[in-house]
């Protein structure tokens, strides 16, 4: 009986969710994450069914579920391209916890990766989160409103490293392009894993948008989960001697580490959605 309870516990939680129609969506998300993740994020016993259940719940989220009001793209366009690029990305703190982090986009990790939290990131048009990684982490991403361009890579295994021809970049690492597309609401939740699914990605706001992310586990530098930013270069720039076993050259790029960008412009906001009951 105990074994069955462990195997089907996520399903039991979903059943309870359908019965408890008064619980806020963000509370249901928190409760499901608590049952799905161990202290180290996704464990080896986490089933694909549990992942699908979590994605199904995230798929139902709307801006109102986390206290957001969708911005009017027409109003945003009135600022002009230069003005939009100088507008900050806003992060809203929701909740701190030990085993996972929920953030509609993990752009503020450079200074907040050591904090376990749930939060929201809202993007003005044309704002960019540069290419960055998620070491030993699994990320669930749900666009709440607007349009977001996502470009993602997975590093090639075994590791392929070359001396860079680019100034200031001593080494580059070969990576395969996984995704290069625009997500426009309504859209499904996407998932990336430590070694697959596009673990390194870049976000560019096509319109005002917000992204809800669940990180399992969160960034934590002392445990080797440090956020690193990258620049991508075409395969042809350092391709001498490198072998491509699958796909075309256009499907690959060389990634060079970079410092945290100085123009990653953030501002804090106030979360006004439903509170989390622990």
XYZ file of C-alpha atoms in Angstrom:
278
model
C 0.000 0.000 0.000
C 2.841 2.398 0.851
C 4.472 1.561 -2.485
C 1.262 2.338 -4.351
C 0.861 5.610 -2.493
C 4.379 6.657 -3.506
C 3.853 5.618 -7.141
C 0.534 7.390 -7.557
C 0.950 10.285 -5.116
C 1.110 12.943 -7.865
C -2.132 11.570 -9.296
C -3.695 11.761 -5.855
C -2.646 15.402 -5.633
C -4.246 16.128 -9.001
C -7.453 14.443 -7.828
C -7.426 16.620 -4.718
C -6.887 19.660 -6.934
C -9.991 18.884 -8.960
C -11.993 18.559 -5.751
C -10.550 21.708 -4.161
C -11.728 24.297 -6.656
C -11.203 27.169 -4.218
C -7.418 26.816 -4.010
C -5.507 29.364 -6.130
C -3.567 27.977 -9.085
C -0.273 29.179 -7.632
C -1.010 27.241 -4.423
C -1.735 24.096 -6.437
C 1.561 24.578 -8.270
C 3.461 24.904 -5.016
C 1.808 21.783 -3.564
C 2.518 19.742 -6.688
C 6.173 20.853 -6.772
C 6.526 19.808 -3.135
C 5.372 16.274 -4.014
C 7.312 16.041 -7.288
C 10.783 17.282 -6.399
C 13.340 16.016 -3.941
C 15.888 18.300 -2.269
C 18.073 17.901 -5.370
C 15.338 18.589 -7.884
C 14.176 15.778 -10.167
C 15.256 12.439 -8.714
C 15.856 9.241 -10.676
C 12.477 8.003 -9.477
C 10.585 10.991 -10.872
C 8.406 9.551 -13.602
C 7.557 11.050 -16.962
C 3.969 10.948 -15.738
C 4.845 13.326 -12.878
C 6.501 15.689 -15.346
C 3.460 15.587 -17.619
C 1.150 16.314 -14.676
C 3.204 19.355 -13.701
C 3.221 20.580 -17.310
C -0.547 20.094 -17.507
C -1.056 22.274 -14.454
C 1.292 24.979 -15.760
C -0.560 24.916 -19.085
C -3.661 26.244 -17.298
C -1.941 29.324 -15.850
C -3.064 32.780 -16.891
C -1.638 36.187 -15.891
C -4.474 36.654 -13.391
C -3.434 33.490 -11.525
C -0.288 35.264 -10.345
C -1.735 38.749 -10.020
C -0.592 40.035 -13.411
C -2.459 42.174 -15.897
C -1.512 41.612 -19.509
C 0.145 44.667 -21.030
C -1.202 46.297 -24.161
C 1.326 45.808 -26.999
C 0.052 48.971 -28.713
C 0.896 51.067 -25.663
C 4.337 49.478 -25.530
C 5.037 50.199 -29.189
C 4.399 53.867 -28.555
C 7.648 54.157 -26.601
C 9.774 53.572 -29.711
C 12.580 51.011 -30.104
C 15.283 52.958 -28.254
C 13.045 53.687 -25.277
C 11.844 50.076 -25.083
C 15.397 48.740 -24.985
C 16.128 50.867 -21.912
C 13.072 49.678 -19.982
C 13.970 47.213 -17.218
C 12.762 43.661 -16.808
C 10.687 43.488 -13.624
C 10.948 40.632 -11.132
C 8.297 39.900 -8.509
C 9.165 37.813 -5.461
C 6.507 35.246 -4.488
C 7.950 32.597 -2.196
C 11.168 31.036 -0.911
C 11.611 27.281 -0.597
C 14.348 24.670 -0.304
C 14.003 22.254 -3.216
C 12.781 24.272 -6.191
C 12.369 27.779 -7.534
C 9.445 29.182 -9.510
C 10.264 32.202 -11.598
C 8.726 33.686 -14.654
C 12.027 33.867 -16.040
C 15.270 33.260 -14.344
C 17.001 36.391 -15.516
C 18.097 37.775 -12.191
C 20.229 34.808 -11.255
C 23.440 36.733 -11.454
C 22.793 38.071 -7.964
C 19.902 35.886 -6.744
C 20.896 32.325 -7.656
C 21.618 31.559 -3.987
C 18.000 32.312 -2.970
C 15.352 29.596 -3.260
C 12.246 31.408 -4.360
C 9.141 31.684 -6.485
C 8.971 34.857 -8.545
C 7.778 36.422 -11.781
C 9.730 38.161 -14.531
C 7.952 40.574 -16.867
C 9.621 41.729 -20.083
C 9.119 44.919 -22.084
C 9.360 44.573 -25.852
C 12.915 43.998 -27.182
C 14.403 43.172 -23.774
C 16.905 40.318 -23.881
C 18.229 37.732 -21.454
C 21.543 36.598 -22.984
C 22.412 32.958 -23.593
C 22.958 31.180 -20.247
C 23.036 27.671 -18.803
C 21.267 25.675 -16.065
C 23.837 23.197 -14.670
C 22.253 19.967 -13.366
C 18.845 21.664 -13.409
C 15.462 20.946 -14.948
C 13.380 23.942 -16.032
C 9.649 24.139 -16.726
C 8.732 27.315 -18.654
C 5.290 28.746 -19.308
C 4.713 31.985 -21.230
C 1.849 33.759 -19.453
C 1.174 36.469 -22.018
C 2.748 38.004 -25.098
C 5.361 36.633 -27.506
C 8.853 35.428 -26.608
C 11.638 34.305 -28.935
C 13.646 31.385 -27.559
C 16.966 30.199 -28.923
C 18.488 27.196 -27.152
C 21.411 24.788 -27.377
C 22.689 21.560 -25.847
C 26.432 21.028 -25.519
C 27.835 18.167 -27.550
C 28.914 15.035 -25.667
C 31.718 14.067 -25.493
C 32.844 17.642 -25.016
C 34.405 19.275 -28.060
C 36.579 22.306 -27.225
C 38.639 24.424 -29.630
C 40.869 27.459 -29.348
C 38.824 30.462 -30.366
C 39.650 32.799 -33.222
C 37.526 35.494 -31.620
C 39.348 38.201 -29.580
C 39.016 37.815 -25.823
C 37.629 34.239 -26.036
C 40.432 31.723 -25.354
C 38.225 28.626 -25.821
C 34.889 27.727 -27.339
C 32.676 24.662 -26.872
C 30.621 22.981 -29.572
C 26.834 22.951 -29.079
C 23.852 21.810 -31.135
C 20.927 24.132 -31.854
C 17.754 22.737 -30.239
C 15.230 25.546 -30.658
C 14.929 28.831 -32.519
C 11.261 29.861 -32.419
C 8.718 32.317 -31.065
C 6.267 31.277 -28.344
C 3.008 33.223 -28.430
C 0.206 32.673 -25.942
C -1.705 30.510 -25.659
C 1.116 27.957 -25.785
C 2.204 24.800 -24.004
C 4.748 24.494 -21.201
C 8.255 23.592 -22.341
C 10.805 21.571 -20.370
C 14.588 21.511 -20.528
C 16.809 18.990 -18.759
C 20.444 18.961 -17.550
C 21.724 17.327 -20.765
C 18.879 17.797 -23.235
C 15.956 19.933 -24.302
C 18.026 23.101 -24.769
C 19.737 23.579 -21.402
C 21.382 26.795 -22.618
C 18.925 29.384 -23.855
C 18.448 33.035 -24.735
C 15.142 34.924 -24.345
C 14.116 37.937 -26.441
C 10.773 39.665 -25.900
C 8.970 40.066 -29.227
C 6.172 41.877 -27.373
C 5.511 42.629 -23.696
C 5.527 39.199 -22.062
C 5.957 37.261 -18.839
C 7.384 33.767 -18.334
C 6.688 31.497 -15.394
C 9.578 29.119 -14.726
C 9.923 26.276 -12.257
C 13.570 25.453 -11.525
C 14.426 22.102 -9.990
C 16.739 22.591 -8.221
C 17.510 26.349 -8.084
C 20.885 27.923 -8.806
C 23.406 27.492 -6.011
C 27.060 28.225 -6.729
C 28.523 26.363 -3.747
C 26.922 23.168 -5.099
C 28.183 23.736 -8.623
C 24.996 25.304 -9.988
C 26.329 28.673 -11.103
C 24.688 30.611 -13.910
C 27.166 31.196 -16.758
C 26.502 33.460 -19.739
C 27.698 32.709 -23.265
C 28.161 34.179 -26.737
C 27.384 31.917 -29.698
C 29.480 31.931 -32.879
C 28.749 30.183 -36.203
C 30.307 26.744 -36.615
C 32.434 27.981 -39.511
C 34.418 30.338 -37.242
C 36.239 27.499 -35.429
C 35.157 24.355 -37.245
C 38.525 23.063 -38.419
C 38.905 19.447 -37.325
C 35.518 19.210 -35.646
C 33.324 16.334 -36.779
C 29.547 16.680 -37.189
C 27.832 13.312 -37.063
C 24.241 14.511 -37.359
C 22.730 17.476 -39.173
C 24.220 20.443 -41.021
C 26.744 23.069 -39.988
C 23.895 25.541 -39.528
C 22.603 23.325 -36.690
C 25.763 23.858 -34.620
C 27.553 26.770 -32.944
C 30.581 27.471 -30.801
C 29.849 28.857 -27.341
C 32.261 31.131 -25.460
C 31.818 32.066 -21.807
C 31.291 35.735 -20.978
C 30.909 37.871 -17.865
C 27.458 38.783 -16.592
C 26.274 41.468 -19.039
C 26.374 45.021 -17.703
C 23.215 45.907 -19.609
C 21.050 43.220 -17.961
C 18.651 45.825 -16.600
C 16.396 44.663 -13.726
C 14.050 46.308 -11.267
C 12.122 44.813 -8.324
C 8.349 44.807 -8.283
C 5.661 43.856 -5.764
C 3.849 40.547 -6.099
C 0.097 41.081 -5.689
C -1.131 37.579 -6.528
C -2.472 34.940 -4.098
C -0.133 34.159 -1.182
C 1.418 30.707 -0.794
C 0.326 28.675 2.226
C 3.202 26.379 3.265
